[in-house]
Structure formats: C-alpha cells, structure tokens
Short mmCIF file of C-alpha atoms and ligand atoms in Angstrom, two decimals:
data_model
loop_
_atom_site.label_atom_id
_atom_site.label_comp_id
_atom_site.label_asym_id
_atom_site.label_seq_id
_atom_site.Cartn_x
_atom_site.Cartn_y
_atom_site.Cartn_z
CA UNK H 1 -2.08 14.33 21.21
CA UNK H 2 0.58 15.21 23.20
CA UNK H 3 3.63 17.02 21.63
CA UNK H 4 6.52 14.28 19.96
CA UNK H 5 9.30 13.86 22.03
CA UNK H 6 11.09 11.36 19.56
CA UNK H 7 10.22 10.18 16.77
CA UNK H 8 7.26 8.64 16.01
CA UNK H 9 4.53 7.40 13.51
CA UNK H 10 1.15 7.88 14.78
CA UNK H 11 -1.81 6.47 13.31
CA UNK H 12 -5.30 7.48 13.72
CA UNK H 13 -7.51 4.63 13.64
CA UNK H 14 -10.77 6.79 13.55
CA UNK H 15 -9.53 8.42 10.13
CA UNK H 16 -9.30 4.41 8.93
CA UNK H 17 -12.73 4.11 9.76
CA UNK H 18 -13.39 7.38 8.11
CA UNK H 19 -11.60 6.35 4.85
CA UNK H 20 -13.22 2.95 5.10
CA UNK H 21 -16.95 3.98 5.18
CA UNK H 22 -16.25 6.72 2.84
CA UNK H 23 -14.66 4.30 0.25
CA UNK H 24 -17.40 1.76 0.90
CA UNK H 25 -19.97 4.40 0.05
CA UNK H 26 -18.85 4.20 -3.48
CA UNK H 27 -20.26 1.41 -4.00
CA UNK H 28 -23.13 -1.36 -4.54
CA UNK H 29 -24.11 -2.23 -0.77
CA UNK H 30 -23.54 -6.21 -2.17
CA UNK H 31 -20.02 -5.43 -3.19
CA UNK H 32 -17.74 -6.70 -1.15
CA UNK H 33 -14.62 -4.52 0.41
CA UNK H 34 -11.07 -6.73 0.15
CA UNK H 35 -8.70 -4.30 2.39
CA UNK H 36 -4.63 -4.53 1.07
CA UNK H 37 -2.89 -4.28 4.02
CA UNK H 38 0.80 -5.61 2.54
CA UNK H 39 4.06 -4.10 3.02
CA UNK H 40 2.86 -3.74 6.72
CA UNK H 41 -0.42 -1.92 5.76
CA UNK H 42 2.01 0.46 3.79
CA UNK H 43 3.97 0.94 6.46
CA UNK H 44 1.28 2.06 9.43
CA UNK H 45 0.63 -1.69 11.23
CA UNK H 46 -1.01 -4.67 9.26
CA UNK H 47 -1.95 -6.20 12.19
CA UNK H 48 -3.30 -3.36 14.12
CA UNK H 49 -4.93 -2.03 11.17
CA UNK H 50 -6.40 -5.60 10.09
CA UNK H 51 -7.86 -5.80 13.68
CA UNK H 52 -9.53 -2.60 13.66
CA UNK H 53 -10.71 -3.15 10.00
CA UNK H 54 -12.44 -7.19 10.81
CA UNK H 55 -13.99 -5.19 13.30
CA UNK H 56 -15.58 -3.05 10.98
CA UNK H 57 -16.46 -5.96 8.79
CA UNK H 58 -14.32 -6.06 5.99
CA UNK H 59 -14.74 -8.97 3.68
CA UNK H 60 -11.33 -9.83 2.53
CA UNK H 61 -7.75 -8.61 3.36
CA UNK H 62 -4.50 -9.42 0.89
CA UNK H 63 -0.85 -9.09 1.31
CA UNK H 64 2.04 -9.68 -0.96
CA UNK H 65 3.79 -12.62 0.15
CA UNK H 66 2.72 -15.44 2.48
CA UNK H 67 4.64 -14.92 5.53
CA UNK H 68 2.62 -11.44 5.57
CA UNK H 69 -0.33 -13.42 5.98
CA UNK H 70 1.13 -15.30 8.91
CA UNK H 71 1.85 -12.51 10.60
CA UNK H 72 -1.71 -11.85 10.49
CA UNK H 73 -2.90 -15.38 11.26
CA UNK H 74 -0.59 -15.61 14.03
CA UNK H 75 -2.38 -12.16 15.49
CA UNK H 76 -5.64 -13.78 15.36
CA UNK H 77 -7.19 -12.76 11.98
CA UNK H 78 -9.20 -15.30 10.74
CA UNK H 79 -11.06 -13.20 7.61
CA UNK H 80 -9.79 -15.15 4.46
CA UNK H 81 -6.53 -13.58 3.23
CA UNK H 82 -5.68 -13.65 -0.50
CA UNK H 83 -1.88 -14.14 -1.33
CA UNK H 84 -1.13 -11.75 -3.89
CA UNK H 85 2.05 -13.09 -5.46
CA UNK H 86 3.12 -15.99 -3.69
CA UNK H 87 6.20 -18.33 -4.52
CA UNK H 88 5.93 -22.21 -4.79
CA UNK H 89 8.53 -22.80 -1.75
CA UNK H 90 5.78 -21.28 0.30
CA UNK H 91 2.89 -23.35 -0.79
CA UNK H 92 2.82 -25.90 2.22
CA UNK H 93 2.86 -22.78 5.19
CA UNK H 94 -0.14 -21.22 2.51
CA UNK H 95 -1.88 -24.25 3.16
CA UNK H 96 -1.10 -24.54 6.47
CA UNK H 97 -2.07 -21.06 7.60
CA UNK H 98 -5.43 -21.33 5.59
CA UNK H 99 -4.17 -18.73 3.32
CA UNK H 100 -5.79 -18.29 -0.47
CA UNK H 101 -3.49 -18.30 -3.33
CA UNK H 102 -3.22 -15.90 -6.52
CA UNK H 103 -2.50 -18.09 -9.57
CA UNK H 104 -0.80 -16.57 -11.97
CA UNK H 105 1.16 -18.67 -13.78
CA UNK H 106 0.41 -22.37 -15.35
CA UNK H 107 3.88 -22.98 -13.28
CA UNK H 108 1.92 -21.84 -10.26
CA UNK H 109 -0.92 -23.79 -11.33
CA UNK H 110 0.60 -27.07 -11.68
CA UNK H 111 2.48 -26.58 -8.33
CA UNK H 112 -0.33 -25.93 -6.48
CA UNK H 113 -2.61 -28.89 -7.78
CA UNK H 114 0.71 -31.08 -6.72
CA UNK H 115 1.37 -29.76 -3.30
CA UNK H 116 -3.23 -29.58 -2.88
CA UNK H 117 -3.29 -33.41 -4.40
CA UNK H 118 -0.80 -34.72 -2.23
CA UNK H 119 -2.38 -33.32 0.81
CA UNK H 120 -5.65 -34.78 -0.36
CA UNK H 121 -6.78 -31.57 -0.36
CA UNK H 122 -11.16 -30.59 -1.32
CA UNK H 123 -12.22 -27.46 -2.88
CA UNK H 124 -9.28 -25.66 -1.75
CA UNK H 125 -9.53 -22.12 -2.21
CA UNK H 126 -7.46 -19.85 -5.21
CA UNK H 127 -7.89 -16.77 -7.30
CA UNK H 128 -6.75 -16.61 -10.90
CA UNK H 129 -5.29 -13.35 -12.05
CA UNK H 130 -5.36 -11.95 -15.63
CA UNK H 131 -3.00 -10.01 -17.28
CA UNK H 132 -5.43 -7.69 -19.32
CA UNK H 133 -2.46 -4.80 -19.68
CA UNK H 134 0.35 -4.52 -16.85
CA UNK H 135 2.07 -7.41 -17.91
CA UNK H 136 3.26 -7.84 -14.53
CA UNK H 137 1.83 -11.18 -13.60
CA UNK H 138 -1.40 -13.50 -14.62
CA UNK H 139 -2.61 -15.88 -17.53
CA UNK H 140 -3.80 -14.47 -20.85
CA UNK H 141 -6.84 -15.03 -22.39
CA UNK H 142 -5.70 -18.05 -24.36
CA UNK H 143 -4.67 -19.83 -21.39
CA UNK H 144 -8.26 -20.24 -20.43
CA UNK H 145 -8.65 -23.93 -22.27
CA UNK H 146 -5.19 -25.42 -20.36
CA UNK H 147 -6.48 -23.69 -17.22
CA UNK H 148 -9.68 -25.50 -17.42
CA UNK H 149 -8.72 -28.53 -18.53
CA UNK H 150 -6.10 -28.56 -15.37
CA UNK H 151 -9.28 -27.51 -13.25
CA UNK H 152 -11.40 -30.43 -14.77
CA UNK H 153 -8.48 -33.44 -13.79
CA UNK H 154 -8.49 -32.55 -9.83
CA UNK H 155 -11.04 -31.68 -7.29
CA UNK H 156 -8.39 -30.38 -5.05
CA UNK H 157 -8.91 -26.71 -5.44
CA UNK H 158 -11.74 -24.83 -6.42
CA UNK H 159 -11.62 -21.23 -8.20
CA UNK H 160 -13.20 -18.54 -5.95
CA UNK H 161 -12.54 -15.40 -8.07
CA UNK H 162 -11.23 -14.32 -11.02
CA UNK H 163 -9.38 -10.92 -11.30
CA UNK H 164 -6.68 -8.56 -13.06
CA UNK H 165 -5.61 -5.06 -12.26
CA UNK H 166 -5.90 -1.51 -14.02
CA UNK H 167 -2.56 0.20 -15.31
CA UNK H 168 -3.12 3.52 -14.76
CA UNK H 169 -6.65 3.71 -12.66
CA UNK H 170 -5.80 7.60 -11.70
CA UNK H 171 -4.49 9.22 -14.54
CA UNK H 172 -7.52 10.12 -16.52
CA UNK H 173 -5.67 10.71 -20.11
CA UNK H 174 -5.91 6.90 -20.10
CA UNK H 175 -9.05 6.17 -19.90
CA UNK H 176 -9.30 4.82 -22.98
CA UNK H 177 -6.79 1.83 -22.35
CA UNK H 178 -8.73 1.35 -18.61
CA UNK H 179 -11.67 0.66 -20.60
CA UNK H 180 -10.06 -1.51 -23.03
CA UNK H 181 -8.42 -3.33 -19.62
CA UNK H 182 -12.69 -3.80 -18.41
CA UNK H 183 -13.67 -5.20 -21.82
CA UNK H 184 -10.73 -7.84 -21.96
CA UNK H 185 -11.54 -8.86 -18.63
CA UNK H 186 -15.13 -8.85 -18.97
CA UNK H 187 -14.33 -11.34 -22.44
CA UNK H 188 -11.91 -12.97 -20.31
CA UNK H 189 -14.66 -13.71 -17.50
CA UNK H 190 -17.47 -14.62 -20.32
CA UNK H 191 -15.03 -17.19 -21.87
CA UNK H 192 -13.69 -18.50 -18.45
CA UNK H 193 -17.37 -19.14 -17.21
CA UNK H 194 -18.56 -20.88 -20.45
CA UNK H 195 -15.94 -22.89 -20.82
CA UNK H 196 -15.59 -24.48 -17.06
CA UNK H 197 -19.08 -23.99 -16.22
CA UNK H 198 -18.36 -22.11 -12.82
CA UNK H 199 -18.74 -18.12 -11.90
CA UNK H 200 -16.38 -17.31 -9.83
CA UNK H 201 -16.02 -13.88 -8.69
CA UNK H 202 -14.94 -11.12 -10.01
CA UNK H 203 -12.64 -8.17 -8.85
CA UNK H 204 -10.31 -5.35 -10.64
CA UNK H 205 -10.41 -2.47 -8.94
CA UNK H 206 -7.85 -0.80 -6.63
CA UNK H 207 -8.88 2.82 -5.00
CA UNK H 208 -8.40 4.53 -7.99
CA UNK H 209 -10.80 2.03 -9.65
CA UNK H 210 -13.21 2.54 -7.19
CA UNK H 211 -13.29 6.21 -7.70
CA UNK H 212 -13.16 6.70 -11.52
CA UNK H 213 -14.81 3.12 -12.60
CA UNK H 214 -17.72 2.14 -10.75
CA UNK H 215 -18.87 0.15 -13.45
CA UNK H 216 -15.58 -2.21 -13.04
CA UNK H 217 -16.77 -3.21 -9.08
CA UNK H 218 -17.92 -6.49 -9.98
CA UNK H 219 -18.27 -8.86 -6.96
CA UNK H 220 -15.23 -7.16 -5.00
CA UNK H 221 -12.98 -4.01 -5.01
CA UNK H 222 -9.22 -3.79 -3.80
CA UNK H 223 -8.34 -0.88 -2.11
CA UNK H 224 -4.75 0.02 -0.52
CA UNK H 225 -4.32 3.56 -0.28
CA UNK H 226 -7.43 4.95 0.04
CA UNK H 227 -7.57 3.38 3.11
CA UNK H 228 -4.29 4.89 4.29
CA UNK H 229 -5.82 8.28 2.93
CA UNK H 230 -4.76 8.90 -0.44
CA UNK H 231 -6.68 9.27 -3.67
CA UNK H 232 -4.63 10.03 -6.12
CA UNK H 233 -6.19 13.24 -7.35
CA UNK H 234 -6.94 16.80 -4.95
CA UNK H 235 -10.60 16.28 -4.89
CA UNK H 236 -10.38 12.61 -3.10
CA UNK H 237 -7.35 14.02 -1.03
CA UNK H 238 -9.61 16.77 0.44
CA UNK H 239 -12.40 13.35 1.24
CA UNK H 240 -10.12 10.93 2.56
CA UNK H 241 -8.24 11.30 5.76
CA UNK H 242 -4.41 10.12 6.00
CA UNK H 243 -3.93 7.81 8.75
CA UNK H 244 -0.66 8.49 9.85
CA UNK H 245 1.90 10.80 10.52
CA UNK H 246 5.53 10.53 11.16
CA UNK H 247 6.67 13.19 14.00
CA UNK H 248 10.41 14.08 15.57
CA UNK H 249 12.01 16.70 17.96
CA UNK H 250 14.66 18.77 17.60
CA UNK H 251 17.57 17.49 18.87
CA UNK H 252 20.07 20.27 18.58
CA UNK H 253 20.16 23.59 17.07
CA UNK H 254 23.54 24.91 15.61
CA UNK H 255 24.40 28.71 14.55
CA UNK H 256 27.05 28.61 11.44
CA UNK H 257 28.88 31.10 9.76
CA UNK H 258 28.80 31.93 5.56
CA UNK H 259 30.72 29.17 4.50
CA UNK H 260 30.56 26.92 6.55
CA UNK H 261 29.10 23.71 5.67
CA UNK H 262 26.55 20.81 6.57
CA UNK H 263 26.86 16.88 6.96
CA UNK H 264 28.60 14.87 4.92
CA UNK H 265 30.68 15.58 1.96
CA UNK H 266 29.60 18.84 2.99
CA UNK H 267 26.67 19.42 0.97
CA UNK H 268 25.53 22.33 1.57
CA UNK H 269 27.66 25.42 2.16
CA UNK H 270 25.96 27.78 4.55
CA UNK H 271 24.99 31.81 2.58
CA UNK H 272 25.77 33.82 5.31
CA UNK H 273 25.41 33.21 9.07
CA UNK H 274 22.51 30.44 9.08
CA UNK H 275 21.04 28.49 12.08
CA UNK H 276 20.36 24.45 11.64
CA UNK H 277 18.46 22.06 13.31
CA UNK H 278 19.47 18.16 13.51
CA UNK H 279 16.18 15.67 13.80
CA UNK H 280 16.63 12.22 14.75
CA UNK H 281 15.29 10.57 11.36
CA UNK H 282 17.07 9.42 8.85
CA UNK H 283 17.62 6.87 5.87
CA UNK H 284 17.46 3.76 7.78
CA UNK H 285 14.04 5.20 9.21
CA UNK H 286 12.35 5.87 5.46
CA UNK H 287 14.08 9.70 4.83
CA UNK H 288 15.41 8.62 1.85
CA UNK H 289 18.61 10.48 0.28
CA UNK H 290 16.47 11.78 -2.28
CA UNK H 291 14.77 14.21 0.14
CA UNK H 292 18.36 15.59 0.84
CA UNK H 293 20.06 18.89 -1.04
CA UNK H 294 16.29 20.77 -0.32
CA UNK H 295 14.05 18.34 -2.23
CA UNK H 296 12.25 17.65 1.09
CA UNK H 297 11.27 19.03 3.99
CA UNK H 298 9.99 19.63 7.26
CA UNK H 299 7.58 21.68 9.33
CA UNK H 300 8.51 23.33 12.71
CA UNK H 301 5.80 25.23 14.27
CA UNK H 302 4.24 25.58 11.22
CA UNK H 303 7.23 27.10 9.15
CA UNK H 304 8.77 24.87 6.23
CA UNK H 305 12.50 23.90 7.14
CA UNK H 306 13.98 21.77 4.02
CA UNK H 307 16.81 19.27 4.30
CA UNK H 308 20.19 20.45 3.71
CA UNK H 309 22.90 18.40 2.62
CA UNK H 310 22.54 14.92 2.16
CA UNK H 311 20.61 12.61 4.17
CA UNK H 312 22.48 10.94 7.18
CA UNK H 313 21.46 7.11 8.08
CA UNK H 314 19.87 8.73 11.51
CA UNK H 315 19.75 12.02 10.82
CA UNK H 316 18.67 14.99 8.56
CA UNK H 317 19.79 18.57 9.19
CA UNK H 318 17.02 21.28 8.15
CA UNK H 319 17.49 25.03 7.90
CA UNK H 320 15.42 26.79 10.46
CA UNK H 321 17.44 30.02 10.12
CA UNK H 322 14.22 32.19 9.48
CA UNK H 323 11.73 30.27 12.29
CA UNK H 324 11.25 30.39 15.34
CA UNK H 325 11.80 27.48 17.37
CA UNK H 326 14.13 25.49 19.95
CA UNK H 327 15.37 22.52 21.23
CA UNK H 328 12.84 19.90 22.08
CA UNK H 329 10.33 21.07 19.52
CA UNK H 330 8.36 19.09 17.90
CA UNK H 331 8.90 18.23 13.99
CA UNK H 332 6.35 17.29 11.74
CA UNK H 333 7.52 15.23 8.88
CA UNK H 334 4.14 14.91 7.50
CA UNK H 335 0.61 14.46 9.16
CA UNK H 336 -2.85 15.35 8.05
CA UNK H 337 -2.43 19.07 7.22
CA UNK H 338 1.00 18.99 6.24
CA UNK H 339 0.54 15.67 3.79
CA UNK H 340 3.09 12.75 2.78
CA UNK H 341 1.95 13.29 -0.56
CA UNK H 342 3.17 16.55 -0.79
CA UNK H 343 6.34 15.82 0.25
CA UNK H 344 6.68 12.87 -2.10
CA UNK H 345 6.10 14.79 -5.41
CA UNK H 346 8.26 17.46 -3.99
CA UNK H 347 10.98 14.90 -4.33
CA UNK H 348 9.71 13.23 -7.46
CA UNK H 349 7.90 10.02 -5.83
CA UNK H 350 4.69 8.95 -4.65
CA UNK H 351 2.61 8.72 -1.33
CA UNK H 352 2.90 4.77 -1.85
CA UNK H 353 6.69 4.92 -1.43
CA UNK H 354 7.33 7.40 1.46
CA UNK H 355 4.37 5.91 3.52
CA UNK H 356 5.78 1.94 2.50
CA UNK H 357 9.44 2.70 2.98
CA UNK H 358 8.76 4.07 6.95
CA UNK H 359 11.15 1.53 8.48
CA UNK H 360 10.47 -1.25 11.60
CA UNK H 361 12.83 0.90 14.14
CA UNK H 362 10.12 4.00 14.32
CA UNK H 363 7.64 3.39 17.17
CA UNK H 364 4.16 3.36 15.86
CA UNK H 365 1.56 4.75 18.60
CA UNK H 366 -2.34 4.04 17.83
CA UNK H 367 -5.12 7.02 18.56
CA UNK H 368 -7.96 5.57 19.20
C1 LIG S 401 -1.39 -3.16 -4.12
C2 LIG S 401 -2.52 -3.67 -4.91
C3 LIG S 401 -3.82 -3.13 -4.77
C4 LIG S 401 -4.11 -1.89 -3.95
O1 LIG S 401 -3.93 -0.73 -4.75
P1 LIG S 401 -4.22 0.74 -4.17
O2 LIG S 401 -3.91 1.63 -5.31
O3 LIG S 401 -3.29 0.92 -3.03
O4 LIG S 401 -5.64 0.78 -3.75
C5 LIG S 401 -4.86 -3.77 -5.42
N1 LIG S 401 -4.64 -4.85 -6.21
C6 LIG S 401 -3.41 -5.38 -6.40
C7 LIG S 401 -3.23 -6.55 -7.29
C8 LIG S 401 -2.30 -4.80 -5.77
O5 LIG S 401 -1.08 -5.30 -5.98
#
C-alpha cells in the first residue's frame, strides 16, 4: 500500500476471507455461517463486505434495523437478511425488501401477523428470539403457549429459527451462567417444538460463542467481530486478522516552549520545550474525546505519539517531541500490528466501539 496522504480507513478484504474460513473451521461443516454486518459492518463497508462475503458463500447476513437491510438489497444482495431488532413502522418496507424479521415481543408478534394477513401473505419468513439471560429483548419461556397458539390462527408467516444470545460469551469466569443460558434455550427449543409441532432452527452463538461453546452451534452461528478480526481474548487475536485500519498524515508540526499550551481550554501545558504534531482526525471522524488528555494514541514511524489535550471535532494534536518524523508522514491510528483493540482498552472501551463509531466522512479504500 502506498503511504496515507489523508486520512483513510483501509480494509483488507483478503484478511475477511482469512477470518471467515478460519471462523468457519470451528465448526460442523453442516452449520451454517450468518455474517452480522450492522452498524455498516462495524464501521468497515456493509455492502462491500456483504459482496465479498456472498461470494464466499455465506448463508445468512443480519443487521440491526431494516433500512440497513435496504441498503444491502438495494446493492444487489439477495442472501436472506435477518432483521435483528426491527420496529413495527418498518414492517411494510421489511416485507417489501424481502427482509426476515426477529420477533421479540408478542407486540411484535401481533403486528406482524396484521401487516402479513392483510397482505395475504404465505409462509412468510421470521425468527423468534429468547431472552434466556440479557434481558435485552425476546419472549420467555412461558410465552411459548400464546406464541403458538398465535402461530396456529394464521398461515401467514412461518417460523424459520429460533434463537437467543449469550451474556458474556468471552469472559470465561462466567461460564457457569453461559451454560445455564444453553440449557434454558435448549428447554426453551424442546418445549417450543413439542408444543407447535415444527423444528425450526436453532442459533445462539456470536464469535465468542463460536470459540468457547462449540456445543451451542446448533443449526447456525452469528458472528460480528471475528469477522472484522477480533476475538476477544490474545490467543484468537494472534488467529484472526483485523480488517481495517484507519491511517492520517501529518499536517503540521509545531515547536512550543515550557508552558505553553495545546488546543482547547488548553489542556495540556507543554514540560519544557516540546514539538507537536496536528492530524486531520477528529471527533466527528470516530476519535472520541475520551482518547484526549494521553488516554490514546498514535503511531508515527513506529514511535507511540499520545493525544494531548482534548480532542478537537477535526483534529487531535499528538506529542512527537522524542520521534523522528515530518510533515506529510504518515499516521497510523491503528492497523494490523498496531491494533484498535489496544487502543480501545487503553482508553477504557472496546474494539466494538472504536471500529463502529469510525464516522461516514472517512474515505474507505478496499485491498483486494
Ligand atoms: C451483534 C450481534 C451478534 C454479533 O456478535 P459478535 O460478538 O460481534 O460476533 C450476534 N447476535 C446478535 C443478536 C447481535 O446483536
């Protein structure tokens, strides 16, 4: 790759394809691989990402919220797409965009048999989620008789899986509860299937899931992140590959005297005679405040520079007063050696959020 001249996120799709087939090597070769690619494929391109990925044969892809998955339809995917979490206003563009529901509420329910009935809709697609834990979204276990008695008055949808999602499928000090989230789920599934006489499929994990649970696959797994190349724990770090990284350039170097002080409110007060460098990223591009005051950092030809001051809306100042560098060189925010993981704990957060919060106005350029 050529050197960064501005800024940039660049994402590798060859270390996709890499995290794909390694994450698919986890499991049973009849399990099928649902790829998350909301929030914009957390943050890298969910429509150049869900291109390259139907290429490579993935079964399923969900987003969030339906007008993610028209953006997708609109690009030309036509793998089915669940709906994570959508809202009854957007039921009829659902429909219309052959987009598959998550129910998760008997409010959600009953709206979607309306909207499905009135279309004289067959058979049409939807995936019931569980609350075994999270208590985020999804039915409990006692819903199951109201569920299926709704199911057994209309032939307008059909159930195609069943599923529910692990609290805490990395940490390994809660292993115990994971467990206890399989056997609810597996109770939940038993009593679901006797009592409506289908068997739908069934899916719970995420990456993490993947990794530490195989015995929780089911039908289908869910993975986000590990796509994006992050596994929650060193040893799947060093096996995954991270898809993208977020570049910049020096814009302009300044040489300041003890005292003197840095951005806004003024910050940071300089030791003694200090040299700064001013990069064209800031909060309105993802560089949240909290990597300001030396929480975060950067890395200039391979020397750490952290943030002084506080965070501008376009810019960050760094303190390069002990490397070697100049105007015009390129900054690397985070990439594959230098990881957005690392930078997120630094200031107190996760890979999910720095990677997710990487805003529409930096240019995203695709390596083959
Ligand atoms: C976001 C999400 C996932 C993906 O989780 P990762 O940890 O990124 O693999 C899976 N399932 C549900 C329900 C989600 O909301």
């Amino acid at each position: 790759m050529p050197k960064a001249k501005e800024t940039v996120l660049e994402i590798d799709l060859s270390a996709l394809t890499h995290n794909f087939n390694y994450l698919k090597s986890k499991l049973q070769p009849q399990t099928k691989f649902l790829a998350v690619v909301k929030a914009f494929a957390y943050g890298s391109d969910a429509v150049e990402i869900a291109k390259h990925l139907q290429k490579l044969n993935v079964d399923y892809f969900a987003v969030a919220y339906v007008n993610e998955g028209v953006a997708l339809r609109d690009a030309g995917i036509t793998a089915p797409i669940l709906v994570l979490h959508p809202q009854s206003i957007s039921f009829k563009t659902l429909i219309d965009r052959c987009l598959e529901p998550s129910i998760y509420s008997t409010h959600v329910l009953d709206e979607f048999i309306k909207i499905t009935k009135a279309q004289s809709q067959k058979d049409y697609p939807v995936h019931i989620k569980f609350n075994t834990g999270l208590n985020r979204l999804g039915f409990k276990v006692n819903d199951i008789d109201s569920i299926v008695s709704k199911l057994d008055n209309t032939s307008s949808i059909k159930v195609k899986s069943l599923f529910s999602h692990l609290v805490a499928s990395e940490d390994t000090n809660e292993l115990e509860f994971s467990n206890n989230q399989i056997e609810k789920f597996k109770t939940i599934a038993a009593t679901f299937e006797e009592k409506s006489g289908i068997k739908p499929w069934l899916h719970m994990c995420n990456t993490s899931g993947i990794i530490n649970y195989p015995e929780a696959h089911f039908d289908m797994v869910r993975s986000g992140i590990g796509l994006y190349g992050f596994g929650n724990s060193i040893e799947e770090d060093n096996k995954l590959k991270p898809i993208a990284s977020l570049k910049s350039v020096i814009s302009q170097i300044h040489t300041i005297e003890k005292d003197e002080t840095v951005g806004y409110n003024r910050a940071y007060t300089a030791k003694g005679i200090e040299k700064t460098a001013t990069i064209p990223i800031g909060h309105a591009d993802g560089i949240s405040r909290i990597y300001g005051q030396e929480k975060g950092f950067v890395t200039i030809n391979s020397e750490k520079a952290p943030i002084i001051g506080n965070v501008c809306m376009d810019m960050i100042m760094v303190n390069i007063t002990n490397i070697d560098c100049k105007e015009g060189d390129e900054v690397i925010i985070f990439d594959n050696k230098y990881k957005a993981n690392t930078l997120a704990e630094a200031a107190n957060t996760i890979s999910y959020e720095i990677m997710t919060s990487i805003s529409q106005r930096v240019k995203r350029v695709f390596i083959p």
